[in-house]
Tab-separated table of C-alpha atoms in Angstrom:
chain	number	residue	atom	x	y	z
A	1	MET	CA	0.191	0.367	-0.284
A	2	ALA	CA	1.516	2.693	-0.708
A	3	GLY	CA	2.230	5.353	1.469
A	4	PRO	CA	1.865	9.663	2.018
A	5	THR	CA	5.205	10.036	-0.065
A	6	ASP	CA	4.242	8.024	-2.060
A	7	GLN	CA	1.005	9.495	-2.922
A	8	ASP	CA	3.236	13.073	-3.202
A	9	LYS	CA	5.013	10.970	-5.861
A	10	LEU	CA	2.335	9.577	-7.582
A	11	ALA	CA	0.424	12.794	-7.735
A	12	ASP	CA	3.120	15.087	-9.026
A	13	ASP	CA	3.282	12.777	-11.697
A	14	TRP	CA	0.146	12.944	-13.118
A	15	GLY	CA	-0.393	17.109	-12.549
A	16	LEU	CA	-2.922	16.577	-9.834
A	17	ASP	CA	-1.235	19.599	-7.573
A	18	ASP	CA	-2.540	22.076	-10.529
A	19	VAL	CA	-5.994	21.007	-10.518
A	20	PRO	CA	-8.145	23.977	-9.360
A	21	ALA	CA	-11.007	22.778	-6.047
A	22	PRO	CA	-14.702	22.200	-7.685
A	23	ASP	CA	-17.216	25.314	-7.195
A	24	VAL	CA	-20.330	23.196	-6.536
A	25	GLY	CA	-22.201	25.849	-8.717
A	26	VAL	CA	-19.867	26.278	-11.345
A	27	SER	CA	-19.889	22.574	-11.624
A	28	ALA	CA	-24.043	22.161	-11.444
A	29	ALA	CA	-24.080	25.094	-14.508
A	30	SER	CA	-21.299	23.351	-16.586
A	31	GLU	CA	-23.073	19.755	-16.241
A	32	THR	CA	-26.357	21.331	-17.713
A	33	LEU	CA	-24.457	22.613	-20.197
A	34	ALA	CA	-22.778	19.657	-21.378
A	35	ALA	CA	-26.101	17.584	-21.207
A	36	ALA	CA	-27.691	19.938	-23.378
A	37	ASP	CA	-25.077	19.932	-25.989
A	38	ALA	CA	-24.733	16.405	-26.097
A	39	ALA	CA	-28.438	15.367	-26.779
A	40	ALA	CA	-28.431	18.909	-29.262
A	41	GLU	CA	-25.566	16.317	-30.602
A	42	TRP	CA	-27.901	13.326	-31.561
A	43	ALA	CA	-30.236	14.902	-32.591
A	44	ALA	CA	-28.182	16.439	-35.794
A	45	MET	CA	-27.108	13.014	-35.831
A	46	LEU	CA	-30.522	11.515	-36.589
A	47	GLU	CA	-31.146	14.081	-38.451
A	48	SER	CA	-28.269	13.434	-40.568
A	49	ASP	CA	-28.579	9.440	-41.621
A	50	PRO	CA	-31.537	9.290	-42.937
A	51	ALA	CA	-31.367	5.061	-42.927
A	52	THR	CA	-32.053	6.326	-39.240
A	53	ALA	CA	-34.630	9.011	-40.185
A	54	GLU	CA	-36.620	6.880	-42.376
A	55	GLY	CA	-35.896	3.815	-40.049
A	56	PRO	CA	-39.097	1.149	-38.280
A	57	GLY	CA	-40.136	4.157	-35.810
A	58	GLY	CA	-39.620	7.007	-38.100
A	59	ALA	CA	-42.715	9.351	-38.499
A	60	ASP	CA	-41.283	9.797	-42.024
A	61	ARG	CA	-41.153	6.581	-43.032
A	62	VAL	CA	-42.450	5.917	-46.787
A	63	LEU	CA	-43.067	2.703	-47.857
A	64	ASN	CA	-42.158	0.278	-51.109
A	65	GLN	CA	-44.146	-1.507	-53.862
A	66	ASP	CA	-43.328	-4.507	-51.770
A	67	GLU	CA	-44.972	-3.789	-48.238
A	68	ILE	CA	-47.701	-2.293	-50.782
A	69	ASP	CA	-48.967	-4.594	-52.329
A	70	SER	CA	-48.639	-6.646	-49.272
A	71	LEU	CA	-50.411	-4.210	-47.660
A	72	LEU	CA	-52.995	-4.018	-49.552
A	73	GLY	CA	-53.414	-8.017	-50.296
A	74	PHE	CA	-51.926	-8.085	-53.703
A	75	ASP	CA	-48.990	-10.625	-55.228
A	76	PRO	CA	-48.631	-10.283	-58.261
A	77	ASN	CA	-46.648	-13.694	-58.073
A	78	ALA	CA	-49.392	-15.641	-56.033
A	79	GLY	CA	-51.564	-18.119	-58.038
A	80	GLY	CA	-54.642	-18.372	-58.123
A	81	ASN	CA	-55.935	-20.477	-54.859
A	82	VAL	CA	-53.415	-18.702	-52.949
A	83	GLU	CA	-54.945	-17.432	-49.386
A	84	LEU	CA	-56.111	-13.130	-49.965
A	85	THR	CA	-54.264	-10.858	-46.981
A	86	GLY	CA	-54.854	-7.772	-45.974
A	87	VAL	CA	-57.604	-4.907	-47.826
A	88	GLN	CA	-58.465	-7.329	-50.566
A	89	ALA	CA	-59.567	-10.489	-48.363
A	90	LEU	CA	-61.716	-7.510	-47.015
A	91	ILE	CA	-62.784	-6.781	-50.261
A	92	ASN	CA	-63.645	-10.253	-51.282
A	93	SER	CA	-64.806	-11.343	-48.390
A	94	ALA	CA	-68.402	-11.272	-50.355
A	95	LEU	CA	-67.735	-13.643	-52.741
A	96	VAL	CA	-69.278	-17.159	-52.350
A	97	SER	CA	-66.884	-19.736	-52.457
A	98	TYR	CA	-67.510	-22.356	-55.358
A	99	GLU	CA	-65.920	-25.181	-52.169
A	100	ARG	CA	-69.991	-24.481	-51.224
A	101	LEU	CA	-71.259	-26.764	-54.178
A	102	PRO	CA	-69.278	-29.682	-54.182
A	103	MET	CA	-71.200	-30.429	-57.891
A	104	LEU	CA	-69.493	-27.980	-59.971
A	105	GLU	CA	-66.012	-29.940	-59.614
A	106	ILE	CA	-67.947	-33.689	-60.547
A	107	VAL	CA	-69.051	-31.373	-63.571
A	108	PHE	CA	-65.989	-30.015	-64.953
A	109	ASP	CA	-64.252	-32.973	-64.342
A	110	ARG	CA	-66.742	-34.420	-67.206
A	111	LEU	CA	-66.534	-31.739	-69.026
A	112	VAL	CA	-62.767	-32.734	-69.288
A	113	ARG	CA	-62.976	-35.646	-70.438
A	114	LEU	CA	-65.659	-34.995	-72.983
A	115	SER	CA	-63.377	-32.515	-74.545
A	116	THR	CA	-60.632	-34.671	-74.952
A	117	THR	CA	-62.422	-36.947	-76.915
A	118	SER	CA	-64.300	-34.191	-78.687
A	119	LEU	CA	-60.876	-31.982	-80.038
A	120	ARG	CA	-58.969	-34.893	-80.330
A	121	ASN	CA	-61.849	-35.985	-82.986
A	122	PHE	CA	-62.268	-32.152	-84.051
A	123	THR	CA	-58.625	-31.847	-84.587
A	124	SER	CA	-57.103	-35.253	-86.111
A	125	ASP	CA	-54.243	-34.614	-83.107
A	126	ASN	CA	-52.901	-35.666	-79.720
A	127	VAL	CA	-54.837	-32.948	-77.473
A	128	GLU	CA	-54.986	-32.834	-73.487
A	129	VAL	CA	-57.792	-31.091	-71.158
A	130	THR	CA	-56.721	-30.562	-68.029
A	131	LEU	CA	-58.736	-28.402	-65.372
A	132	ASP	CA	-56.280	-25.510	-64.013
A	133	SER	CA	-58.411	-23.984	-61.353
A	134	ILE	CA	-61.797	-22.641	-60.329
A	135	SER	CA	-62.728	-20.317	-58.185
A	136	SER	CA	-64.690	-16.539	-57.539
A	137	VAL	CA	-63.874	-13.457	-58.886
A	138	ARG	CA	-65.503	-10.251	-59.287
A	139	PHE	CA	-66.959	-9.694	-63.006
A	140	GLY	CA	-64.988	-6.538	-63.475
A	141	ASP	CA	-62.274	-7.715	-61.925
A	142	TYR	CA	-61.856	-10.648	-64.575
A	143	LEU	CA	-62.733	-8.397	-67.631
A	144	ASN	CA	-59.509	-6.291	-66.348
A	145	SER	CA	-57.534	-9.700	-66.098
A	146	ILE	CA	-58.515	-10.530	-70.188
A	147	PRO	CA	-54.606	-10.788	-71.620
A	148	LEU	CA	-55.504	-8.851	-75.603
A	149	PRO	CA	-55.993	-10.380	-78.025
A	150	ALA	CA	-58.175	-12.670	-77.322
A	151	ILE	CA	-61.677	-13.965	-78.206
A	152	LEU	CA	-64.607	-13.597	-75.670
A	153	SER	CA	-67.645	-15.645	-76.790
A	154	VAL	CA	-70.628	-14.583	-74.857
A	155	ILE	CA	-73.089	-17.929	-74.677
A	156	LYS	CA	-77.055	-17.833	-73.074
A	157	ALA	CA	-77.843	-20.477	-70.976
A	158	GLU	CA	-82.453	-20.542	-72.411
A	159	GLU	CA	-83.154	-23.013	-70.324
A	160	TRP	CA	-81.568	-20.665	-67.108
A	161	GLU	CA	-82.502	-17.495	-69.381
A	162	ASN	CA	-79.157	-15.533	-68.059
A	163	TYR	CA	-75.717	-15.631	-69.861
A	164	GLY	CA	-71.705	-16.552	-69.384
A	165	LEU	CA	-69.251	-15.874	-71.277
A	166	LEU	CA	-66.190	-18.151	-72.739
A	167	THR	CA	-62.294	-16.501	-73.347
A	168	ILE	CA	-59.880	-18.171	-75.810
A	169	ASP	CA	-56.652	-16.517	-75.724
A	170	SER	CA	-54.775	-16.119	-78.949
A	171	SER	CA	-51.960	-18.864	-78.120
A	172	LEU	CA	-54.828	-21.511	-78.356
A	173	ILE	CA	-56.735	-19.580	-81.434
A	174	TYR	CA	-53.353	-20.122	-83.140
A	175	SER	CA	-52.206	-23.061	-82.065
A	176	MET	CA	-55.371	-24.466	-82.962
A	177	ILE	CA	-55.529	-22.949	-85.958
A	178	ASP	CA	-51.771	-24.112	-87.109
A	179	VAL	CA	-53.525	-27.445	-86.283
A	180	LEU	CA	-56.019	-27.244	-88.307
A	181	LEU	CA	-54.747	-25.955	-91.611
A	182	GLY	CA	-51.451	-28.373	-91.544
A	183	GLY	CA	-49.469	-25.869	-89.657
A	184	ARG	CA	-45.704	-28.090	-89.203
A	185	ARG	CA	-45.304	-29.471	-85.732
A	186	ILE	CA	-42.379	-26.995	-84.509
A	187	GLY	CA	-42.090	-26.652	-80.385
A	188	GLY	CA	-42.821	-23.244	-78.478
A	189	ASN	CA	-45.126	-20.522	-78.665
A	190	ILE	CA	-46.654	-19.388	-81.640
A	191	ARG	CA	-45.809	-15.435	-81.960
A	192	VAL	CA	-48.596	-12.719	-81.638
A	193	GLU	CA	-49.467	-10.952	-83.879
A	194	GLY	CA	-50.964	-7.271	-83.121
A	195	ARG	CA	-53.509	-7.217	-85.796
A	196	PRO	CA	-57.165	-8.257	-85.399
A	197	TYR	CA	-58.248	-11.770	-86.041
A	198	THR	CA	-59.262	-12.897	-90.040
A	199	THR	CA	-62.743	-13.789	-91.552
A	200	ILE	CA	-60.991	-17.339	-91.718
A	201	GLU	CA	-59.693	-17.526	-87.521
A	202	MET	CA	-62.620	-16.541	-86.799
A	203	ALA	CA	-64.565	-19.191	-88.422
A	204	LEU	CA	-62.145	-21.568	-86.912
A	205	ALA	CA	-62.595	-20.212	-83.903
A	206	ARG	CA	-66.358	-20.259	-83.789
A	207	ARG	CA	-66.144	-24.072	-84.327
A	208	MET	CA	-63.480	-24.882	-81.816
A	209	ILE	CA	-66.122	-23.305	-79.525
A	210	GLU	CA	-69.533	-24.819	-80.198
A	211	VAL	CA	-67.379	-28.394	-79.526
A	212	ILE	CA	-66.713	-26.896	-76.494
A	213	LEU	CA	-70.592	-25.627	-75.995
A	214	ASP	CA	-71.632	-29.210	-76.944
A	215	ASP	CA	-69.589	-31.314	-74.332
A	216	THR	CA	-70.523	-28.315	-71.565
A	217	HIS	CA	-74.773	-29.498	-72.171
A	218	ARG	CA	-73.748	-33.463	-72.305
A	219	ALA	CA	-71.546	-32.366	-69.043
A	220	PHE	CA	-74.727	-31.011	-67.500
A	221	GLU	CA	-77.068	-33.434	-68.583
A	222	PRO	CA	-76.713	-35.593	-65.241
A	223	VAL	CA	-77.613	-32.698	-63.417
A	224	THR	CA	-80.214	-30.648	-65.339
A	225	GLN	CA	-80.993	-30.444	-68.932
A	226	VAL	CA	-79.445	-27.022	-70.773
A	227	ASN	CA	-78.715	-26.173	-73.461
A	228	PHE	CA	-75.430	-23.761	-73.956
A	229	LYS	CA	-76.105	-21.183	-77.077
A	230	LEU	CA	-73.410	-18.622	-78.570
A	231	GLU	CA	-74.288	-15.363	-78.834
A	232	ARG	CA	-71.651	-13.287	-80.427
A	233	MET	CA	-68.328	-12.863	-80.133
A	234	GLU	CA	-66.136	-9.922	-78.731
A	235	THR	CA	-62.863	-8.793	-78.993
A	236	ASN	CA	-63.249	-5.921	-77.131
A	237	PRO	CA	-63.576	-6.652	-73.112
A	238	ARG	CA	-66.242	-3.110	-73.198
A	239	PHE	CA	-68.860	-5.333	-75.357
A	240	ALA	CA	-68.608	-8.940	-73.249
A	241	ALA	CA	-70.335	-6.898	-69.904
A	242	ILE	CA	-72.913	-10.035	-69.165
A	243	SER	CA	-73.425	-8.651	-65.588
A	244	ARG	CA	-72.248	-6.033	-62.777
A	245	PRO	CA	-68.574	-5.373	-62.744
A	246	ALA	CA	-69.303	-5.834	-58.739
A	247	ASN	CA	-71.084	-9.580	-58.771
A	248	ALA	CA	-69.902	-12.361	-57.739
A	249	ALA	CA	-69.174	-15.083	-60.957
A	250	ILE	CA	-67.329	-18.199	-60.716
A	251	LEU	CA	-64.508	-18.566	-63.298
A	252	ILE	CA	-63.440	-22.226	-64.694
A	253	GLU	CA	-60.002	-22.377	-66.435
A	254	LEU	CA	-58.657	-25.093	-69.151
A	255	ARG	CA	-55.883	-25.753	-71.122
A	256	ILE	CA	-55.492	-27.607	-73.674
A	257	GLU	CA	-52.156	-28.836	-75.020
A	258	MET	CA	-51.330	-30.482	-78.371
A	259	ASP	CA	-47.918	-31.522	-78.282
A	260	ASP	CA	-46.248	-28.717	-77.263
A	261	ARG	CA	-48.431	-26.034	-78.122
A	262	GLY	CA	-51.880	-24.589	-77.010
A	263	GLY	CA	-53.173	-22.209	-74.284
A	264	LYS	CA	-56.158	-21.513	-71.790
A	265	VAL	CA	-59.850	-21.985	-72.103
A	266	GLU	CA	-61.444	-19.968	-69.487
A	267	ILE	CA	-65.593	-20.675	-68.498
A	268	LEU	CA	-67.053	-17.317	-66.403
A	269	LEU	CA	-70.844	-18.152	-65.041
A	270	PRO	CA	-72.109	-15.245	-62.913
A	271	TYR	CA	-73.820	-16.761	-59.784
A	272	ALA	CA	-77.194	-15.703	-60.742
A	273	THR	CA	-76.388	-17.462	-64.516
A	274	ILE	CA	-76.399	-20.919	-61.925
A	275	GLU	CA	-79.046	-20.252	-59.731
A	276	PRO	CA	-81.908	-22.411	-61.020
A	277	ILE	CA	-80.245	-25.233	-60.265
A	278	ARG	CA	-78.551	-24.618	-57.213
A	279	GLU	CA	-79.995	-27.340	-55.040
A	280	GLN	CA	-78.374	-29.537	-57.211
A	281	LEU	CA	-75.302	-27.851	-57.074
A	282	LEU	CA	-75.017	-28.301	-53.461
A	283	GLN	CA	-75.005	-32.139	-54.184
A	284	MET	CA	-71.960	-34.179	-52.490
A	285	PHE	CA	-73.138	-36.797	-54.754
A	286	MET	CA	-74.378	-37.306	-58.462
A	287	GLY	CA	-78.178	-38.467	-57.778
A	288	GLU	CA	-78.543	-37.109	-53.821
A	289	LYS	CA	-82.132	-36.714	-53.161
A	290	PHE	CA	-83.356	-33.338	-51.619
A	291	GLY	CA	-87.220	-33.193	-50.187
A	292	ARG	CA	-89.070	-35.942	-51.259
A	293	ASP	CA	-87.326	-39.856	-51.810
A	294	PRO	CA	-89.980	-42.646	-53.073
A	295	ILE	CA	-88.116	-44.954	-51.365
A	296	TRP	CA	-88.287	-43.668	-48.239
A	297	GLU	CA	-91.610	-43.096	-49.295
A	298	GLY	CA	-92.190	-46.460	-49.047
A	299	HIS	CA	-90.636	-47.706	-46.608
A	300	LEU	CA	-92.282	-45.409	-44.218
A	301	ALA	CA	-95.946	-46.509	-46.009
A	302	THR	CA	-95.147	-50.567	-45.853
A	303	GLU	CA	-94.360	-49.809	-41.925
A	304	ILE	CA	-97.534	-47.576	-41.592
A	305	TYR	CA	-99.826	-50.438	-43.255
A	306	SER	CA	-98.038	-52.549	-40.855
A	307	ALA	CA	-99.064	-51.144	-37.820
A	308	ASP	CA	-101.067	-51.856	-35.390
A	309	VAL	CA	-103.670	-49.059	-34.428
A	310	GLU	CA	-107.075	-49.206	-31.931
A	311	ILE	CA	-110.445	-48.690	-32.796
A	312	GLU	CA	-112.719	-47.920	-31.363
A	313	ALA	CA	-117.159	-48.334	-31.718
A	314	VAL	CA	-119.604	-45.694	-30.486
A	315	LEU	CA	-123.118	-46.517	-30.089
A	316	HIS	CA	-124.139	-43.102	-29.173
A	317	GLU	CA	-122.770	-39.885	-27.234
A	318	GLN	CA	-124.723	-37.559	-24.794
A	319	ASP	CA	-124.246	-35.146	-22.618
A	320	LEU	CA	-125.426	-35.329	-19.085
A	321	PRO	CA	-125.347	-32.830	-15.804
A	322	LEU	CA	-122.603	-33.268	-13.697
A	323	SER	CA	-125.020	-33.256	-10.317
A	324	ARG	CA	-126.472	-36.719	-12.615
A	325	VAL	CA	-123.844	-38.580	-12.964
A	326	LEU	CA	-122.169	-38.361	-9.690
A	327	SER	CA	-125.482	-39.205	-8.479
A	328	LEU	CA	-125.336	-42.697	-10.613
A	329	ALA	CA	-126.281	-45.392	-8.926
A	330	PRO	CA	-126.509	-49.783	-9.584
A	331	GLY	CA	-130.083	-49.964	-11.410
A	332	ASP	CA	-130.336	-46.420	-12.619
A	333	THR	CA	-131.155	-46.401	-16.838
A	334	VAL	CA	-129.418	-44.476	-19.310
A	335	MET	CA	-131.289	-44.013	-22.693
A	336	PHE	CA	-129.804	-43.965	-25.506
A	337	ASP	CA	-132.174	-42.194	-28.141
A	338	ARG	CA	-131.140	-44.867	-30.969
A	339	THR	CA	-132.568	-48.050	-32.723
A	340	PRO	CA	-130.701	-51.465	-33.688
A	341	SER	CA	-130.383	-49.905	-37.359
A	342	ASP	CA	-129.305	-46.529	-37.084
A	343	PRO	CA	-125.434	-46.052	-37.858
A	344	ILE	CA	-122.054	-45.882	-34.749
A	345	ARG	CA	-119.346	-44.288	-35.124
A	346	LEU	CA	-115.819	-45.528	-35.720
A	347	LYS	CA	-113.107	-43.548	-34.243
A	348	CYS	CA	-109.508	-44.276	-33.593
A	349	GLY	CA	-108.323	-41.621	-31.009
A	350	ASN	CA	-110.113	-38.325	-31.554
A	351	VAL	CA	-110.192	-38.887	-35.563
A	352	ASP	CA	-114.033	-39.817	-37.143
A	353	LEU	CA	-112.940	-42.880	-39.287
A	354	THR	CA	-117.092	-43.621	-40.785
A	355	GLU	CA	-120.297	-45.150	-40.504
A	356	ALA	CA	-120.934	-48.982	-39.582
A	357	ILE	CA	-123.759	-50.734	-38.460
A	358	MET	CA	-124.086	-52.823	-35.467
A	359	GLY	CA	-124.257	-56.392	-35.245
A	360	HIS	CA	-123.289	-59.661	-33.580
A	361	ILE	CA	-121.907	-62.924	-35.392
A	362	ASP	CA	-122.421	-66.021	-33.123
A	363	ASN	CA	-121.566	-64.283	-29.597
A	364	ASN	CA	-119.103	-62.200	-30.758
A	365	VAL	CA	-120.228	-57.622	-31.674
A	366	SER	CA	-119.364	-56.979	-34.621
A	367	VAL	CA	-120.297	-53.871	-36.799
A	368	ARG	CA	-120.207	-53.141	-40.778
A	369	VAL	CA	-118.899	-50.519	-42.645
A	370	THR	CA	-121.777	-48.595	-44.433
A	371	ARG	CA	-119.454	-45.738	-46.230
A	372	PRO	CA	-115.965	-44.817	-47.166
A	373	LEU	CA	-113.534	-44.196	-44.639
A	374	ASN	CA	-113.580	-39.964	-44.651
A	375	PRO	CA	-110.762	-37.733	-46.118
A	376	PRO	CA	-107.350	-36.859	-44.210
A	377	LYS	CA	-107.797	-33.091	-42.907
A	378	VAL	CA	-103.859	-32.790	-43.955
A	379	THR	CA	-102.440	-33.879	-47.277
A	380	MET	CA	-98.772	-34.108	-48.603
A	381	ALA	CA	-99.467	-30.706	-50.171
A	382	ALA	CA	-99.844	-28.999	-46.450
A	383	PHE	CA	-96.813	-30.612	-45.813
A	384	GLU	CA	-95.032	-29.199	-49.569
A	385	ALA	CA	-96.719	-25.870	-48.297
A	386	ILE	CA	-94.957	-25.912	-45.325
A	387	ASP	CA	-91.217	-26.333	-46.524
A	388	GLU	CA	-92.121	-23.747	-49.353
A	389	SER	CA	-92.961	-21.244	-46.756
A	390	MET	CA	-89.773	-22.485	-44.637
A	391	GLU	CA	-87.394	-21.521	-47.830
A	392	GLY	CA	-89.059	-18.137	-48.532
A	393	ARG	CA	-87.251	-17.187	-44.799
């Protein structure tokens, strides 16, 4: 441990003897000025550093395009089956999911099989048709997303008295024309020229559309009878507006491949168009019964016919005062105003069935029915009326 002499020597070496004794007032003022200077320096540093000023906690932060798309729920690289997020999910929350119509997938799976055979016969080539997706979209959003040039066919479902759209993209049109007119089997995508379609191209496209519509009619046959008629063909989406932009619709995307060539066919059916067959599309499997089932009705009728019921034969009914009933004693006689030939009533519970004449067979009392049964007050029409009123709510 250093003694007094050593401490003086250390003080001389460090020059501590030259430092004046601190003043209390001056020390507090200097500390305040130092803190103010430090705060000013930190503020200047934050203002001069753009990375810090625009950081996560900055008030003037500017979002980039990716962050804006994520906030709004728009993802250009996402597929059709990706769940929507952000504001886009709120906008589309009112759309009805096609999964609530399970029979629709069965119908369009059947369309894929039928179209594969029909287009092979139509083109005399190896054609493969696949179902890409079934999704719910808004009509206006779909029209704005159609890549041009394309052919938009307005189709009418005659039995449903409403319209739909069938869109064929340009790559499929040129591929189909190349196959039909004997083009060479070359791979790769066919270059799309920015010119309008010629009369021959429109005629060949019309024939292909009619083949697809005929297959669509056959695909819906197990569910309902509907004929799809080609109303007109348009190349401008503005002239193919068959519904309001905000209305919901079901979009079916089919991909048609011919070796290394092909394209997409899109069928758009507004929900108002398929509303007449909504109950059929709600079925989980083909032939599912809704409402009356004849097999169950026959089984129920058989069980009812074999049931045991108790029938009462009422000879006569008479109203008596309660005082007289209470005063009845053995030997008293109650007179019935009836004769042996007067009809008696047959009842089952509280329901009057018919009338009969009383008699006897050997030692047994019997009755003989004299007229048909009374018609029931509640019929099947009453139950059907109840069902209709419940559905109307």
